[in-house]
mmCIF file of C-alpha atoms in Angstrom:
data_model
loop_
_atom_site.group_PDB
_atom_site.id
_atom_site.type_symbol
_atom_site.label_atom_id
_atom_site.label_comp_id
_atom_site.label_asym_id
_atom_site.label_seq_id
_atom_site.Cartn_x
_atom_site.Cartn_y
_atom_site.Cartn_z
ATOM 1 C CA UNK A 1 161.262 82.213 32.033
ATOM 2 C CA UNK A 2 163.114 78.866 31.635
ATOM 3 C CA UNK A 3 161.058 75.723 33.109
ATOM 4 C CA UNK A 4 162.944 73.352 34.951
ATOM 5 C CA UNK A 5 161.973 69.726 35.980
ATOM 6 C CA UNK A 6 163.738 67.511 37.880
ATOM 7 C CA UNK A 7 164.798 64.099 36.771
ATOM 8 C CA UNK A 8 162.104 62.177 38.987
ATOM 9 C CA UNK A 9 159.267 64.152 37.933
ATOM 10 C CA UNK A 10 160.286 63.235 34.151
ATOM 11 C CA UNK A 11 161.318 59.870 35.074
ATOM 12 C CA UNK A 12 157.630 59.720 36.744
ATOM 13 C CA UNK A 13 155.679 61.433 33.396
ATOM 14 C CA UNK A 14 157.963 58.568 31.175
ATOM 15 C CA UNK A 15 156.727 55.802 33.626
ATOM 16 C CA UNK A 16 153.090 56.881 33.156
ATOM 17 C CA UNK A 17 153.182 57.421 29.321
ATOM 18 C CA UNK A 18 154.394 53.576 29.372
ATOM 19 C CA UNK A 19 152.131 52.505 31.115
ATOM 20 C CA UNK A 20 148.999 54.108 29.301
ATOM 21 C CA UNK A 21 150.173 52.788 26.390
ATOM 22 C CA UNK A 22 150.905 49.639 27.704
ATOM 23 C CA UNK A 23 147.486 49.284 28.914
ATOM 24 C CA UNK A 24 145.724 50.314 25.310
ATOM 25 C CA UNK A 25 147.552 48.084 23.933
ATOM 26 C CA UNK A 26 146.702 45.103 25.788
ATOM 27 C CA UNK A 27 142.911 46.145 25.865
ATOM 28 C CA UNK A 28 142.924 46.694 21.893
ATOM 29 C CA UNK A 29 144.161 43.063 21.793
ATOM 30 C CA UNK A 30 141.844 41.647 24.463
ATOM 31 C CA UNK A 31 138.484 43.000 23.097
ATOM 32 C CA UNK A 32 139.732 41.505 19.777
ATOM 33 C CA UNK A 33 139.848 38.189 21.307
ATOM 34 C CA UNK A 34 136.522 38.755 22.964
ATOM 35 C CA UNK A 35 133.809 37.234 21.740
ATOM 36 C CA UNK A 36 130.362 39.248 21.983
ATOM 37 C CA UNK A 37 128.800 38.395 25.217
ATOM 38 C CA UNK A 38 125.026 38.398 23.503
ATOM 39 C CA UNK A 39 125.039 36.763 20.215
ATOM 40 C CA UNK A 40 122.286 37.878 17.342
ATOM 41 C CA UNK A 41 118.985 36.779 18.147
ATOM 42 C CA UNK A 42 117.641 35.016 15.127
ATOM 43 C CA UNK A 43 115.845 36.445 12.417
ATOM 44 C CA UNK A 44 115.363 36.331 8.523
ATOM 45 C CA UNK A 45 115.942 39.518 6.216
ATOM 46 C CA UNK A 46 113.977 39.921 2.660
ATOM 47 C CA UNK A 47 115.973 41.667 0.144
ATOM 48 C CA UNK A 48 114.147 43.277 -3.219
ATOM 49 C CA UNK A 49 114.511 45.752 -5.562
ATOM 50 C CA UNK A 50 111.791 47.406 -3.497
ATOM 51 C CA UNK A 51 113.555 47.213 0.048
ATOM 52 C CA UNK A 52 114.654 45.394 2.303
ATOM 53 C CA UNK A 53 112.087 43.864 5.675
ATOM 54 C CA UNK A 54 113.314 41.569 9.010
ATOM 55 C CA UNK A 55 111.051 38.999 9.626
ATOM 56 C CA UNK A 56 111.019 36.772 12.358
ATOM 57 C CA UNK A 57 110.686 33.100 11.848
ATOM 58 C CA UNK A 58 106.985 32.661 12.378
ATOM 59 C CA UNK A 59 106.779 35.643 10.227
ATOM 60 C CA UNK A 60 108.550 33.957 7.738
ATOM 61 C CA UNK A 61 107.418 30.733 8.107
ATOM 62 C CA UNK A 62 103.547 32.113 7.287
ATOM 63 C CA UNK A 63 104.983 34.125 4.714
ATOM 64 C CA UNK A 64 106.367 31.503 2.729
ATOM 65 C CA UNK A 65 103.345 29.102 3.583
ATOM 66 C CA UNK A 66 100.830 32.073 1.872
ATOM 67 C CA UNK A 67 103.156 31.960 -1.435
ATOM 68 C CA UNK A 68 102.769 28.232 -1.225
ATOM 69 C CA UNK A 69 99.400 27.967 -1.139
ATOM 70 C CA UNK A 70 99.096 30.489 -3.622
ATOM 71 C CA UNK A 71 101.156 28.937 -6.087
ATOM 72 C CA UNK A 72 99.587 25.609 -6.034
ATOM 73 C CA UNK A 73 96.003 27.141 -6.382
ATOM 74 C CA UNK A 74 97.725 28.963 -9.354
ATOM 75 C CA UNK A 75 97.154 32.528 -8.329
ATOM 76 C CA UNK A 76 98.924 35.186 -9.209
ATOM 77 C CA UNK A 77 100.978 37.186 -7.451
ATOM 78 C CA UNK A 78 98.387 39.541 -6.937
ATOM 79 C CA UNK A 79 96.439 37.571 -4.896
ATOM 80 C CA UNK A 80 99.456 37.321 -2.455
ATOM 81 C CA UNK A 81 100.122 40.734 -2.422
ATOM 82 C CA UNK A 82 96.188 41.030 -1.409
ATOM 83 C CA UNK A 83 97.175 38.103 1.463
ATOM 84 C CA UNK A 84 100.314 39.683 2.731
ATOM 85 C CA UNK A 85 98.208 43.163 3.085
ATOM 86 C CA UNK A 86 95.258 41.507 5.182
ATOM 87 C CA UNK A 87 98.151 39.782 7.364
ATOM 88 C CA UNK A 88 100.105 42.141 8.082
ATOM 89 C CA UNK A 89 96.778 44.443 9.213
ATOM 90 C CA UNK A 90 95.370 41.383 11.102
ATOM 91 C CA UNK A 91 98.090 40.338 13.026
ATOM 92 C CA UNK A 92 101.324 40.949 11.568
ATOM 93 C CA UNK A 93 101.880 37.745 10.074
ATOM 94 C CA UNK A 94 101.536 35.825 13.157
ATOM 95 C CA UNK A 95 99.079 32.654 14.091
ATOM 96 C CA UNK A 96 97.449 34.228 16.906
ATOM 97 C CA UNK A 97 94.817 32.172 18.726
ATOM 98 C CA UNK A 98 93.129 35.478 20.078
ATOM 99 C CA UNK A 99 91.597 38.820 18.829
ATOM 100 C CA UNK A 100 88.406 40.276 18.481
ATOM 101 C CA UNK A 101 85.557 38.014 19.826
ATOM 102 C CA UNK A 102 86.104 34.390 18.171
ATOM 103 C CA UNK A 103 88.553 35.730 15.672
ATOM 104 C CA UNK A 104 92.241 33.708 15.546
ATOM 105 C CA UNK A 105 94.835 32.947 13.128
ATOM 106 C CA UNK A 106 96.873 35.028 10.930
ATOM 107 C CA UNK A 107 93.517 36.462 8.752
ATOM 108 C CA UNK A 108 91.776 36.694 12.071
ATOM 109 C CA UNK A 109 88.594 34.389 10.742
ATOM 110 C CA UNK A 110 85.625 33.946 12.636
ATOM 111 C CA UNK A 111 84.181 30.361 13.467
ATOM 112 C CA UNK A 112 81.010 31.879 14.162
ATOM 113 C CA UNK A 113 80.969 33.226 10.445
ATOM 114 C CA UNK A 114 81.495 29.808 9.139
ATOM 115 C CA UNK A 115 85.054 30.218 8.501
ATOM 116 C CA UNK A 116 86.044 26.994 10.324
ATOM 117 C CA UNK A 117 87.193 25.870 13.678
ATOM 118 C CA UNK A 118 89.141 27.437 15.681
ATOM 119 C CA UNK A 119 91.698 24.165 15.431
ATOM 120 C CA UNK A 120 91.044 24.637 11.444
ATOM 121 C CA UNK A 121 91.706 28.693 11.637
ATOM 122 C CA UNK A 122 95.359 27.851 13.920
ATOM 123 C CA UNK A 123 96.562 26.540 10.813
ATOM 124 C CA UNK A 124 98.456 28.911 8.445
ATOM 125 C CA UNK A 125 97.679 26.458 5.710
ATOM 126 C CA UNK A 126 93.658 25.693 5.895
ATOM 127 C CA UNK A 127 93.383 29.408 7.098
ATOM 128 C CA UNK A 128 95.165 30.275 3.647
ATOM 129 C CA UNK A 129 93.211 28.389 1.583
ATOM 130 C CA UNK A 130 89.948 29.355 3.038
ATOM 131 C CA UNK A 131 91.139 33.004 2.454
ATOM 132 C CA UNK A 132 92.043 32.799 -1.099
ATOM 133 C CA UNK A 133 88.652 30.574 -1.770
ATOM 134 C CA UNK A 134 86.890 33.763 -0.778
ATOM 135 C CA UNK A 135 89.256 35.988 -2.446
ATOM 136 C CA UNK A 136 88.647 34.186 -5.745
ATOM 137 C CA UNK A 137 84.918 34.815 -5.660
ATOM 138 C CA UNK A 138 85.845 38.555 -5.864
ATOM 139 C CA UNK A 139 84.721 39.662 -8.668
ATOM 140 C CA UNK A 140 87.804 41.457 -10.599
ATOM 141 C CA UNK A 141 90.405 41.491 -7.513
ATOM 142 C CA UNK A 142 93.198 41.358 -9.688
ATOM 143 C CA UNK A 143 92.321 45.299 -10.813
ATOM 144 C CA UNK A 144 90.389 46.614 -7.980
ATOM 145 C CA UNK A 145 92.316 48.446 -5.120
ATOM 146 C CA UNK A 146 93.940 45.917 -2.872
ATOM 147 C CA UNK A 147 92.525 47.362 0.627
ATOM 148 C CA UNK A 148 88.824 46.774 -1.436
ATOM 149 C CA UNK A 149 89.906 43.378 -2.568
ATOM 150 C CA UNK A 150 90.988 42.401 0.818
ATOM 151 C CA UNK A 151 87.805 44.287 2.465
ATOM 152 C CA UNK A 152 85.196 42.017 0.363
ATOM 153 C CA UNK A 153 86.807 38.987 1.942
ATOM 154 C CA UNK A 154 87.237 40.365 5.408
ATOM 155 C CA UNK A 155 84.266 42.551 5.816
ATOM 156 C CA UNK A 156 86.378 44.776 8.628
ATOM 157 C CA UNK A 157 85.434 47.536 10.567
ATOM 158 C CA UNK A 158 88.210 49.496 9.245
ATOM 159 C CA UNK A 159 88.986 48.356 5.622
ATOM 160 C CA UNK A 160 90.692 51.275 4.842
ATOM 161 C CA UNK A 161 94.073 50.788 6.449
ATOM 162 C CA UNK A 162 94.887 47.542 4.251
ATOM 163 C CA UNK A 163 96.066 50.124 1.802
ATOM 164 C CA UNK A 164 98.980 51.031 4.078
ATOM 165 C CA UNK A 165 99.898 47.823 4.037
ATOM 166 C CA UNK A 166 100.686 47.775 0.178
ATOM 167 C CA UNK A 167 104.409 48.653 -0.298
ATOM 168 C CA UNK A 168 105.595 46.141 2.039
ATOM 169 C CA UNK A 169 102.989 43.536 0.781
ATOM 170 C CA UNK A 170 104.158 43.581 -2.410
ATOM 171 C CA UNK A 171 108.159 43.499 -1.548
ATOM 172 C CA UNK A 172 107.131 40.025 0.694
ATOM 173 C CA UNK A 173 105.691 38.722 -2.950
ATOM 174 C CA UNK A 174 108.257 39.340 -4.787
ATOM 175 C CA UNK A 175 110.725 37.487 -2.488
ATOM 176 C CA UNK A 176 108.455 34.394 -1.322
ATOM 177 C CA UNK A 177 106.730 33.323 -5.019
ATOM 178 C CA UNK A 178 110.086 33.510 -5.798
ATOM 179 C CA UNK A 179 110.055 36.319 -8.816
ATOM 180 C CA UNK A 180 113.085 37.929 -7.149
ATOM 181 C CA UNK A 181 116.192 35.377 -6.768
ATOM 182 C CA UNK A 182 118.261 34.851 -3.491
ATOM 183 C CA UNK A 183 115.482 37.621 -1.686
ATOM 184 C CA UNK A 184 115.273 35.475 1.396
ATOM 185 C CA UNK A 185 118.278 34.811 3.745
ATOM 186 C CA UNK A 186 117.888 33.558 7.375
ATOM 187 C CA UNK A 187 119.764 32.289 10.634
ATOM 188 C CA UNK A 188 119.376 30.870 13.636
ATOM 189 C CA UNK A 189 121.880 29.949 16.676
ATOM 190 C CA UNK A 190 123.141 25.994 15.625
ATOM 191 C CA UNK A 191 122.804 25.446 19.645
ATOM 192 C CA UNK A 192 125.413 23.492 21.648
ATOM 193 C CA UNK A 193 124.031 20.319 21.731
ATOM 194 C CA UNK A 194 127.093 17.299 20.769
ATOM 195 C CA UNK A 195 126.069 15.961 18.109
ATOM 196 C CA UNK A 196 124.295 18.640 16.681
ATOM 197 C CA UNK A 197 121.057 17.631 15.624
ATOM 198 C CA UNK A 198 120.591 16.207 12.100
ATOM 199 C CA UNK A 199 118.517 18.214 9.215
ATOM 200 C CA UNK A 200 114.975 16.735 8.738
ATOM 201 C CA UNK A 201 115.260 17.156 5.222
ATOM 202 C CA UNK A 202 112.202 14.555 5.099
ATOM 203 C CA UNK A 203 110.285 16.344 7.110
ATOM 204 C CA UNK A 204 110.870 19.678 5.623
ATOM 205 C CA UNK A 205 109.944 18.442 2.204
ATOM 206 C CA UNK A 206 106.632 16.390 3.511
ATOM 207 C CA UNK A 207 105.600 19.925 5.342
ATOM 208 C CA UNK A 208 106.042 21.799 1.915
ATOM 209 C CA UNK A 209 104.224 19.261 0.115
ATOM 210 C CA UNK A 210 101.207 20.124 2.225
ATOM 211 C CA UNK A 211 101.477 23.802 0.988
ATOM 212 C CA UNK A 212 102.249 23.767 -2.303
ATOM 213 C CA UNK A 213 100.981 20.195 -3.798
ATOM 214 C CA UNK A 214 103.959 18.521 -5.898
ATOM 215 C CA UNK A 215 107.631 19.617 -4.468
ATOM 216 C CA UNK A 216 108.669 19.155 -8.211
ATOM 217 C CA UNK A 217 110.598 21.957 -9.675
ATOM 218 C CA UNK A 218 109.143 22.978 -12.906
ATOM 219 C CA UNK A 219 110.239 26.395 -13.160
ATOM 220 C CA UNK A 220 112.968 28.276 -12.183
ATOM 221 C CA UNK A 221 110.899 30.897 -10.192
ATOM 222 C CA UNK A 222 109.185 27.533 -8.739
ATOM 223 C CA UNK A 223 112.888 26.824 -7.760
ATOM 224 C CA UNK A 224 113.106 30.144 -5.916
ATOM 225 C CA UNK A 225 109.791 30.205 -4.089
ATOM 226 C CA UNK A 226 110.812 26.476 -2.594
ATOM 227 C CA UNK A 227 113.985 27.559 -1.667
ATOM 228 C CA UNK A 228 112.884 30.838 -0.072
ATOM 229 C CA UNK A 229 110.360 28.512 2.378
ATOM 230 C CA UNK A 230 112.876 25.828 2.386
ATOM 231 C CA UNK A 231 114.979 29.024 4.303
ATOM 232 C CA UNK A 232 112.240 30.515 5.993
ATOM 233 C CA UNK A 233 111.359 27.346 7.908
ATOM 234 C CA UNK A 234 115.119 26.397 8.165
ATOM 235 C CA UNK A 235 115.293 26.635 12.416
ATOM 236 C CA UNK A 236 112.451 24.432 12.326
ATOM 237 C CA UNK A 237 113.789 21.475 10.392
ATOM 238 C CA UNK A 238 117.571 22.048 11.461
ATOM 239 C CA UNK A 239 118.499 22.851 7.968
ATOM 240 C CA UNK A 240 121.530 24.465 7.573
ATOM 241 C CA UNK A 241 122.308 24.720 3.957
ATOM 242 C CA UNK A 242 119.472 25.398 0.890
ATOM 243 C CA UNK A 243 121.631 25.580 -2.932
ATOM 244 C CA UNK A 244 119.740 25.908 -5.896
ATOM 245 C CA UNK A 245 120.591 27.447 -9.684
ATOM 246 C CA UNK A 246 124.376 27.854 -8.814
ATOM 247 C CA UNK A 247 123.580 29.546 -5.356
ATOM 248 C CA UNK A 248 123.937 28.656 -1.665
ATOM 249 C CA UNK A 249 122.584 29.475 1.421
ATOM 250 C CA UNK A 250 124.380 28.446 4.645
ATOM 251 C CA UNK A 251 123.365 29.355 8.260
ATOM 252 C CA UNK A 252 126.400 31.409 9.328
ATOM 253 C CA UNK A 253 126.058 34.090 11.328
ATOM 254 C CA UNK A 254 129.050 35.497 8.920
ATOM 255 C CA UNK A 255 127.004 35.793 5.584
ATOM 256 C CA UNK A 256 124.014 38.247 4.864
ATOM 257 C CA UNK A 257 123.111 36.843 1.809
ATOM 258 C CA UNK A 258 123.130 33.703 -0.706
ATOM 259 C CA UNK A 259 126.791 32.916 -2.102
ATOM 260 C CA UNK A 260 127.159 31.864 -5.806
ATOM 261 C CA UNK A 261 128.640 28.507 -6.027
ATOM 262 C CA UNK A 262 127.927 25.044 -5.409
ATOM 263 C CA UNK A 263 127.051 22.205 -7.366
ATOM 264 C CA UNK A 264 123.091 22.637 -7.113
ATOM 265 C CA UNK A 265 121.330 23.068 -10.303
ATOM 266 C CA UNK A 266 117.777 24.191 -11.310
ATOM 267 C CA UNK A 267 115.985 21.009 -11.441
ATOM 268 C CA UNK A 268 115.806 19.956 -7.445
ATOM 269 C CA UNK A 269 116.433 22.384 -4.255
ATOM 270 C CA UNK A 270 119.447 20.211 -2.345
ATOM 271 C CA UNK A 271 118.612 20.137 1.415
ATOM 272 C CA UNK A 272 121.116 19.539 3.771
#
């Protein structure tokens, strides 16, 4: 049996095929042209041979401020790995100013067991120092476990589950003390304000200072651990570009990780 159709039935089928494709055209084109309607919120990611971890910026910002302290005591990395573990089991890297009775801060220290204030214990820096005074009284923490390292300083309830903590401890060391090159990359939203504001490149470097003693670049890996806080606290100071040893970062939205390039070498970490 032959099918028939009459003109106006194809003329109405050629009409709608048009039309359709008229249509998914001009929406391929459009949503092209759109812009997403949420942007990213903002965040940092640390990249090592170990994995990869997304921090937020007070997660970062502590991070980087343990490696500091660290390195100007002249621990090893061990001793951060032992920090990052008790952190990240206390409070997740973040300067709380609650918890268990009269514990704050990111170790959770008690004033009432003579660890400080409470205005002392806020600060990621005193708080750091206080915990790596007691860790350095341990007697062999650089070969014990770390969960019984980081149990004689904290004296927890549960010292056990600092162990869990390990792996991801020791991929934040190797990206912070700066061992691993280009591990930390970060962004924030520039905001909308005309002018933008200006980088407080001043402040930045007075703020590290506190941390880590002398700002001076003595070693390459010095290099990296500066530039990898220098990053980390970038939303803070309204940096937007870190270069050091031939590398760049740049707060675009665009780029996941450092670029090579740029005219910064591997005596000073260029702010801007």
């Amino acid at each position: 049996m032959r099918l028939r159709f009459s003109r106006g039935v194809i003329t109405i089928a050629i009409i709608v095929i048009v039309l359709a494709v008229g249509i998914s055209v001009g929406l391929f084109h459009l949503l092209n042209k759109t812009k997403p309607l949420t942007a990213p919120e903002p965040h940092c990611t640390v990249r090592t041979p170990l994995g990869e971890r997304y921090l937020d910026f007070e997660q970062a910002e502590i991070s980087a401020t343990i490696a500091a302290v660290a390195a100007r005591r002249r621990l090893p990395e061990r001793a951060v790995v032992i920090a990052y573990a008790t952190a990240l089991q206390e409070s997740k890297i973040y300067n709380l100013d609650y918890g268990d009775r009269d514990s704050v801060g990111v170790f959770q220290q008690r004033e009432s067991q003579g660890w400080g204030s409470k205005k002392q214990l806020m600060d990621p820096v005193y708080a750091t120092n206080k915990f790596f005074a007691a860790l350095e009284k341990v007697k062999n923490y650089r070969k014990i476990p770390v969960a019984e390292a980081a149990q004689e300083v904290q004296r927890s309830a549960g010292g056990y589950a600092y162990a869990d903590h390990e792996p991801e401890a020791k991929l934040l060391a190797a990206a912070f003390t700066g061992r691993v090159p280009r591990a930390v990359h970060c962004w924030y939203p520039p905001g909308k304000k005309t002018p933008a504001p200006q980088p407080r490149t001043a402040e930045a470097r007075k703020q590290l200072a506190r941390a880590l003693g002398s700002t001076a670049v003595t070693s390459e890996r010095r290099g990296w651990l500066i530039a990898a806080w220098s990053v980390s606290y970038s939303q803070k100071y309204a940096l937007r570009q870190v270069g050091f040893a031939g590398a760049t970062w740049k707060n675009d939205v665009k780029l996941e990780n450092w670029q090579s390039g740029g005219k910064a070498g591997t005596t000073r970490v260029e702010l801007s």
